[in-house]
XYZ file of C-alpha atoms in Angstrom:
497
model
C 114.287 61.041 142.601
C 115.870 64.022 140.817
C 119.346 63.100 139.569
C 120.055 66.127 137.348
C 118.897 69.566 138.427
C 119.042 73.199 137.340
C 117.351 76.530 138.082
C 115.990 79.193 135.734
C 114.339 82.564 136.222
C 113.393 85.606 134.162
C 115.425 88.803 134.137
C 112.701 90.573 136.120
C 112.809 87.997 138.936
C 116.614 88.179 138.996
C 116.514 91.985 139.275
C 114.056 91.759 142.183
C 116.388 89.314 143.935
C 119.424 91.538 143.391
C 117.573 94.616 144.673
C 116.698 92.798 147.899
C 119.839 90.743 148.526
C 122.557 93.271 147.682
C 122.453 95.460 150.772
C 124.096 98.874 151.056
C 125.509 97.929 154.481
C 127.284 94.843 153.054
C 125.507 92.399 155.375
C 123.860 89.118 154.419
C 120.151 88.957 153.665
C 117.649 86.280 152.666
C 114.221 85.664 151.181
C 111.927 82.791 150.343
C 110.956 82.239 146.711
C 108.280 80.288 144.843
C 109.173 77.791 142.138
C 107.497 75.441 139.670
C 109.007 72.267 138.177
C 109.924 71.852 134.513
C 110.648 68.183 133.868
C 112.736 67.049 130.907
C 113.716 63.525 129.968
C 116.782 63.570 132.242
C 116.883 66.939 134.018
C 114.444 68.769 136.289
C 114.538 72.567 136.382
C 113.132 74.750 139.143
C 111.525 77.820 137.569
C 111.690 80.628 140.132
C 108.492 82.611 139.658
C 108.321 85.052 142.563
C 109.616 86.291 145.894
C 108.008 86.125 149.331
C 109.891 89.015 150.903
C 110.291 89.180 154.691
C 108.064 91.495 156.658
C 109.150 93.504 159.672
C 110.589 91.256 162.361
C 110.624 88.091 160.208
C 114.387 88.042 159.672
C 117.303 89.137 161.796
C 120.367 90.692 160.163
C 123.495 90.709 162.327
C 126.365 90.208 159.902
C 124.908 86.820 159.070
C 121.131 86.442 158.634
C 118.466 84.380 160.357
C 114.671 84.170 159.989
C 111.696 83.362 162.193
C 109.480 80.288 162.041
C 106.549 82.626 161.333
C 108.257 83.769 158.127
C 108.819 80.192 156.998
C 105.221 79.156 157.721
C 103.819 82.209 155.924
C 105.977 81.562 152.867
C 105.139 77.847 152.821
C 101.438 78.674 153.034
C 101.684 81.016 150.052
C 103.578 78.352 148.076
C 100.942 75.708 148.853
C 98.124 78.117 147.969
C 99.636 78.743 144.523
C 100.627 75.117 143.862
C 104.309 76.037 143.972
C 107.386 74.703 145.664
C 109.298 76.717 148.246
C 112.854 77.924 147.844
C 115.172 79.769 150.192
C 117.973 82.058 149.058
C 120.572 83.881 151.132
C 123.394 86.173 150.135
C 127.176 85.916 150.306
C 127.861 89.652 149.869
C 131.443 89.321 148.622
C 131.071 85.996 146.806
C 131.561 85.447 143.084
C 130.306 82.863 140.607
C 128.962 79.555 141.962
C 128.407 79.653 145.724
C 128.308 76.489 147.841
C 126.986 75.884 151.334
C 129.191 76.301 154.347
C 128.487 74.227 157.465
C 126.238 76.855 159.040
C 124.193 77.311 155.853
C 123.924 73.539 155.405
C 122.494 73.084 158.899
C 120.078 75.993 158.439
C 118.566 74.638 155.202
C 118.514 71.047 156.464
C 116.459 72.123 159.486
C 113.296 72.829 157.483
C 113.527 70.491 154.472
C 111.111 67.914 155.891
C 108.518 70.555 156.793
C 108.781 72.067 153.314
C 107.888 68.785 151.623
C 105.033 68.188 154.068
C 103.529 71.645 153.550
C 104.039 72.082 149.787
C 104.421 68.559 148.381
C 107.646 69.597 146.658
C 111.265 69.525 147.868
C 113.081 72.564 149.191
C 115.246 74.416 146.684
C 118.179 76.161 148.341
C 120.038 78.974 146.585
C 123.020 81.179 147.337
C 123.496 84.645 145.827
C 127.003 85.939 145.131
C 126.923 89.683 145.766
C 130.243 90.216 143.993
C 128.938 89.463 140.495
C 125.257 88.434 140.923
C 126.108 84.770 140.375
C 124.197 81.933 142.006
C 124.537 78.462 143.452
C 121.604 76.078 143.874
C 120.559 72.634 145.105
C 117.429 70.605 145.739
C 116.966 68.730 149.037
C 115.674 65.157 148.723
C 114.833 62.380 151.164
C 117.438 59.594 151.087
C 116.407 57.746 154.264
C 114.050 58.287 157.198
C 114.772 61.745 158.631
C 117.726 62.093 156.266
C 117.690 64.761 153.554
C 120.620 65.375 151.226
C 121.130 68.235 148.723
C 121.586 67.437 145.031
C 123.691 70.187 143.457
C 122.362 72.007 140.388
C 124.297 72.024 137.103
C 123.651 75.697 136.482
C 121.413 78.671 137.214
C 120.087 80.525 134.158
C 118.631 84.024 133.793
C 116.454 84.416 130.692
C 115.203 87.602 129.090
C 116.813 90.475 127.224
C 120.136 88.802 128.011
C 120.929 85.142 128.686
C 123.362 84.627 131.566
C 124.360 81.360 133.209
C 126.249 80.541 136.398
C 127.794 77.072 136.044
C 128.648 74.583 138.752
C 132.330 74.075 137.924
C 132.398 70.728 139.745
C 129.606 69.167 137.687
C 130.325 71.025 134.439
C 133.988 72.112 134.543
C 135.367 74.797 132.232
C 136.628 73.416 128.908
C 140.207 72.417 128.411
C 142.278 74.968 126.530
C 143.049 74.079 122.926
C 145.140 75.743 120.234
C 142.235 75.257 117.825
C 140.257 78.114 119.445
C 142.882 80.866 119.672
C 141.152 83.210 117.209
C 137.709 82.496 118.659
C 138.781 83.278 122.223
C 140.559 86.442 121.083
C 137.158 87.851 120.078
C 135.448 87.643 123.486
C 137.915 86.261 126.032
C 138.372 83.035 127.956
C 135.642 83.669 130.542
C 132.967 84.184 127.885
C 134.262 81.141 125.990
C 133.985 79.031 129.158
C 130.307 79.953 129.465
C 129.568 79.513 125.753
C 131.257 76.134 125.543
C 129.341 74.671 128.487
C 125.852 75.512 127.224
C 123.704 72.522 126.283
C 122.293 73.623 122.940
C 119.618 71.847 120.933
C 119.250 72.315 117.173
C 115.698 71.506 116.125
C 115.694 70.723 112.423
C 119.020 69.714 110.883
C 118.175 70.695 107.326
C 119.359 73.531 105.113
C 119.420 76.115 107.940
C 120.138 73.800 110.850
C 123.262 72.247 109.342
C 125.255 75.524 109.047
C 124.217 76.255 112.647
C 125.612 72.861 113.684
C 128.854 73.591 111.844
C 129.279 76.975 113.523
C 128.539 75.678 117.022
C 131.014 72.802 116.645
C 133.796 75.047 115.350
C 133.119 77.600 118.111
C 133.876 74.926 120.696
C 130.453 73.991 122.060
C 130.777 70.755 124.046
C 127.200 69.531 124.509
C 124.876 69.420 121.482
C 121.536 67.720 120.828
C 119.995 67.377 117.373
C 116.300 66.828 116.601
C 114.982 65.727 113.201
C 112.953 62.694 112.082
C 113.610 63.193 108.370
C 115.792 61.195 105.950
C 118.305 62.614 103.461
C 116.914 62.669 99.896
C 118.367 63.665 96.541
C 116.265 66.840 96.508
C 118.098 67.937 99.694
C 121.583 67.833 98.193
C 121.579 71.352 96.752
C 120.927 72.781 100.240
C 122.062 70.256 102.866
C 125.621 70.896 104.017
C 127.748 67.726 104.454
C 125.174 65.410 102.817
C 126.285 63.181 99.922
C 124.817 60.838 97.319
C 126.008 57.944 99.489
C 123.937 59.232 102.433
C 120.852 59.169 100.205
C 121.534 55.610 99.045
C 122.038 54.485 102.644
C 118.850 56.223 103.839
C 120.721 58.183 106.494
C 118.773 60.214 109.040
C 119.552 63.929 108.875
C 120.535 63.953 112.557
C 123.197 61.330 111.823
C 124.717 63.594 109.156
C 124.670 66.468 111.661
C 126.336 64.368 114.365
C 129.023 63.181 111.958
C 129.710 66.758 110.847
C 129.812 68.108 114.411
C 132.360 65.524 115.519
C 134.563 66.187 112.475
C 134.437 69.977 112.855
C 134.620 70.158 116.665
C 137.365 72.311 118.129
C 136.487 71.329 121.705
C 138.734 68.733 123.302
C 135.626 66.794 124.311
C 132.301 67.018 122.483
C 129.087 65.163 123.377
C 126.477 64.813 120.657
C 122.995 63.349 121.174
C 120.703 62.586 118.238
C 116.916 62.379 118.447
C 115.087 60.956 115.435
C 111.914 62.621 116.607
C 109.996 65.859 116.405
C 109.698 68.245 119.332
C 105.933 67.759 119.064
C 106.310 64.103 120.082
C 106.397 63.526 123.858
C 109.941 62.122 123.905
C 111.258 64.882 121.643
C 109.614 67.616 123.715
C 111.024 66.170 126.951
C 114.529 65.896 125.476
C 114.334 69.508 124.256
C 113.414 70.575 127.807
C 116.827 69.260 128.932
C 118.577 71.939 126.851
C 119.708 75.361 128.049
C 118.928 76.994 124.692
C 117.323 75.885 121.412
C 117.774 76.805 117.761
C 114.537 76.610 115.770
C 115.368 75.601 112.205
C 111.930 74.284 111.239
C 109.336 75.563 108.789
C 106.116 73.978 110.079
C 103.553 75.555 112.475
C 103.210 72.680 114.959
C 106.900 72.414 115.991
C 107.124 76.209 116.127
C 104.155 76.253 118.515
C 105.902 73.636 120.685
C 109.125 75.663 120.709
C 107.186 78.821 121.540
C 105.773 77.032 124.577
C 109.245 75.894 125.657
C 110.547 79.449 125.363
C 107.994 81.013 127.691
C 106.414 78.289 129.833
C 109.752 76.498 130.441
C 112.148 79.490 130.145
C 114.323 77.921 127.430
C 115.209 80.708 124.968
C 114.635 79.802 121.324
C 116.661 81.364 118.500
C 114.268 81.235 115.564
C 114.383 82.265 111.930
C 112.864 81.627 108.549
C 113.105 82.220 104.825
C 110.558 83.475 102.317
C 111.359 83.449 98.585
C 109.316 85.176 95.902
C 109.957 83.266 92.679
C 107.486 83.426 89.804
C 107.863 81.906 86.362
C 111.413 80.772 87.022
C 112.569 84.273 87.923
C 113.639 85.504 91.360
C 111.571 88.498 92.455
C 112.902 88.776 95.989
C 113.642 86.999 99.232
C 113.518 87.701 102.956
C 114.881 85.998 106.036
C 114.136 86.537 109.696
C 116.093 86.027 112.892
C 114.980 86.671 116.455
C 114.972 85.227 119.953
C 111.794 84.030 121.649
C 112.198 84.644 125.391
C 110.405 86.546 128.165
C 110.384 90.259 127.381
C 110.835 89.630 123.654
C 108.104 89.028 121.033
C 107.078 85.403 120.628
C 106.992 83.540 117.321
C 103.221 83.773 117.071
C 103.235 87.555 117.537
C 106.009 87.846 114.941
C 103.858 85.945 112.422
C 106.242 82.999 112.197
C 103.303 80.625 112.303
C 99.529 80.851 112.208
C 97.989 79.078 115.231
C 95.067 78.064 113.013
C 97.486 75.878 111.005
C 98.627 73.887 114.056
C 95.532 71.624 114.232
C 95.736 71.200 110.458
C 99.236 69.776 110.802
C 98.276 67.694 113.848
C 95.600 66.045 111.717
C 98.246 65.117 109.117
C 96.830 67.308 106.362
C 100.106 69.089 105.627
C 101.516 65.738 104.483
C 98.454 65.034 102.322
C 99.245 65.995 98.685
C 95.557 66.405 97.850
C 95.091 68.941 100.662
C 98.228 70.887 99.705
C 97.224 71.002 96.013
C 93.878 72.434 97.028
C 95.514 75.494 98.579
C 96.060 78.673 96.581
C 99.373 78.920 94.731
C 100.651 81.693 97.017
C 99.516 80.064 100.267
C 102.383 80.078 102.846
C 101.990 76.330 103.406
C 102.804 75.672 99.722
C 105.871 77.883 99.428
C 108.965 75.661 99.369
C 111.413 77.691 97.290
C 114.857 77.954 98.817
C 118.528 77.819 97.891
C 121.649 77.242 99.955
C 122.732 80.889 99.838
C 119.512 81.960 101.561
C 119.807 79.118 104.080
C 123.364 80.176 104.942
C 122.218 83.789 105.351
C 119.336 82.791 107.638
C 121.639 80.572 109.707
C 124.179 83.404 110.063
C 121.437 85.788 111.177
C 120.293 83.332 113.852
C 123.847 82.771 115.049
C 124.336 86.531 115.367
C 121.196 86.747 117.514
C 122.506 83.927 119.708
C 125.964 85.457 120.129
C 124.596 88.912 120.877
C 122.236 87.568 123.545
C 124.964 85.553 125.291
C 128.013 87.845 125.043
C 126.292 91.284 124.991
C 128.948 93.144 122.946
C 129.358 96.714 124.256
C 126.708 95.817 126.846
C 123.941 95.347 124.249
C 122.237 91.939 124.351
C 118.941 92.584 122.529
C 118.970 94.266 119.117
C 115.387 93.261 118.360
C 113.834 90.896 115.849
C 115.394 91.295 112.391
C 113.809 90.977 108.937
C 116.297 91.246 106.062
C 115.075 92.183 102.555
C 117.295 90.877 99.747
C 116.108 93.282 97.062
C 116.719 96.465 99.064
C 119.343 95.366 101.583
C 117.225 96.876 104.350
C 116.876 95.307 107.802
C 113.609 95.914 109.660
C 113.749 95.724 113.470
C 111.035 95.035 116.006
C 112.081 96.094 119.491
C 108.768 95.876 121.355
C 107.549 92.682 123.003
C 104.452 90.559 122.436
C 101.117 91.921 121.265
C 98.571 92.862 123.961
C 96.760 89.800 125.258
C 99.375 87.296 124.069
C 99.248 84.305 126.442
C 102.872 83.237 125.999
C 104.660 86.152 127.691
C 101.751 86.446 130.099
C 99.622 83.732 131.731
C 101.809 80.880 130.393
C 105.129 82.371 131.485
C 107.164 80.019 133.734
C 104.277 77.570 134.328
C 106.539 74.612 133.492
C 104.817 71.288 134.156
C 101.698 73.180 135.254
C 101.088 74.450 131.712
C 97.480 73.606 130.750
C 98.356 73.396 127.044
C 99.024 69.908 125.644
C 101.115 70.582 122.549
C 102.499 67.057 121.956
C 100.896 64.140 120.168
C 101.178 61.458 117.512
C 103.221 62.609 114.504
C 102.323 60.363 111.590
C 105.000 61.667 109.194
C 107.729 61.110 111.805
C 106.599 57.546 112.444
C 106.500 56.823 108.721
C 110.013 58.240 108.190
C 111.470 56.145 111.001
C 109.684 53.013 109.768
C 111.026 53.531 106.231
C 114.597 53.822 107.573
C 114.197 50.642 109.632
C 112.958 48.801 106.551
C 115.879 50.052 104.457
C 118.375 49.144 107.191
C 117.278 45.495 107.071
C 118.669 45.124 103.562
C 122.083 43.492 103.855
C 123.738 45.829 101.316
C 122.648 48.927 103.240
C 123.555 47.362 106.581
C 127.032 46.389 105.391
C 127.820 49.792 103.882
C 126.576 51.583 107.005
C 128.833 49.464 109.219
C 131.766 50.234 106.931
C 131.040 53.983 106.996
C 130.663 54.003 110.770
C 133.981 52.187 111.203
C 135.754 54.646 108.914
C 134.267 57.650 110.769
C 135.311 56.263 114.166
C 138.907 55.716 113.063
C 139.553 58.977 111.237
């Protein structure tokens, strides 16, 4: 039984829907669509992958709209043939934002829910298009008793591509409460944009030197729903780069996600903030599933395997990923130069593999645990990308700011521009290189894998030995009474601040 539900589609699918549903004569129209499931740990998303447009005589437009049984059976047959679910969408020409069912629409969708499940094996997804502003409403029909089907309302409907737009269900995810702590923020882009920003469920993957400034910025901007992913523990060697971490956190063997959660709650300007921590990698099954519950992800990792997993989420599951990275050229104790990247992986934009953010040949090397084997690392050449670990906080802050700018541009589209391309900043020259074209020819991500969801043939998750070892070491440390006592004291202090 689906308890939490959402819908996502690419910009191209959304444009096709708008072209068909927004009629010049102002009347209602309809179409069937195909969808595939994307299942997270708590939320299921219907990925709309195509339209089955009506043929002559298959729908009747007379102010309101109706369709023939032949149209339904043809669309259901196409859905079954492609292993997809069937959805039905009709237009409210003058509607705006989230559109709900009226009594007539409810009866119309309810009349063919049982047949849809029988013919396709998946429940009917109903959608409503608001012609006034191209917003959507959505629900999934599920069997609650014999011959009784009830719609479960979606949380939101997301359009992913050059721009990222979301229509929220105000009943399930209401607009944030106004607060005096966000006056300057709202003055930059207005209350309506702030309402949409604040309600996004954002995951930060990697809460280290780049991820922590991202966490800080999201909390102060008023984001209400954040999830953090990192299996690592705070160490002394992190303290020159890890915002908010202290010597005491090292002594108490704190997980990095716990530091991030503590910082987010302290810095939050939202009246109500929800923070979830995951002491796991996105390459582990539970971490991958939890990441699939997010609307958008920040990639703040530097390893090939998690980047490959995030790349798959961006295209196969339509969850845009704001990625970045740092490269430092330091030889003989002298800084020669540095570069940092920032870009968004999403349909229509170049993926992380095409941008050279990871080498797919290194993914199986990491899966085999060799990147955590000192002997293997020492055997690599001195300039090998897997050995380069130089970084300082200033570069981390710059990379985080570049990623945040990409995120804000994609969501708010200042002056109507949502995609400024992938950016590569060169420290020594101050020049920013841009890549505006999409993936390389033959890339599978923005091609055969796009919007496959649960039907993706690629199994990217598996056993992560380093993550298991890090969690085991923290459990061992937490059994010592001195650590346990000091942690309880710290937690009490943080709760009562």
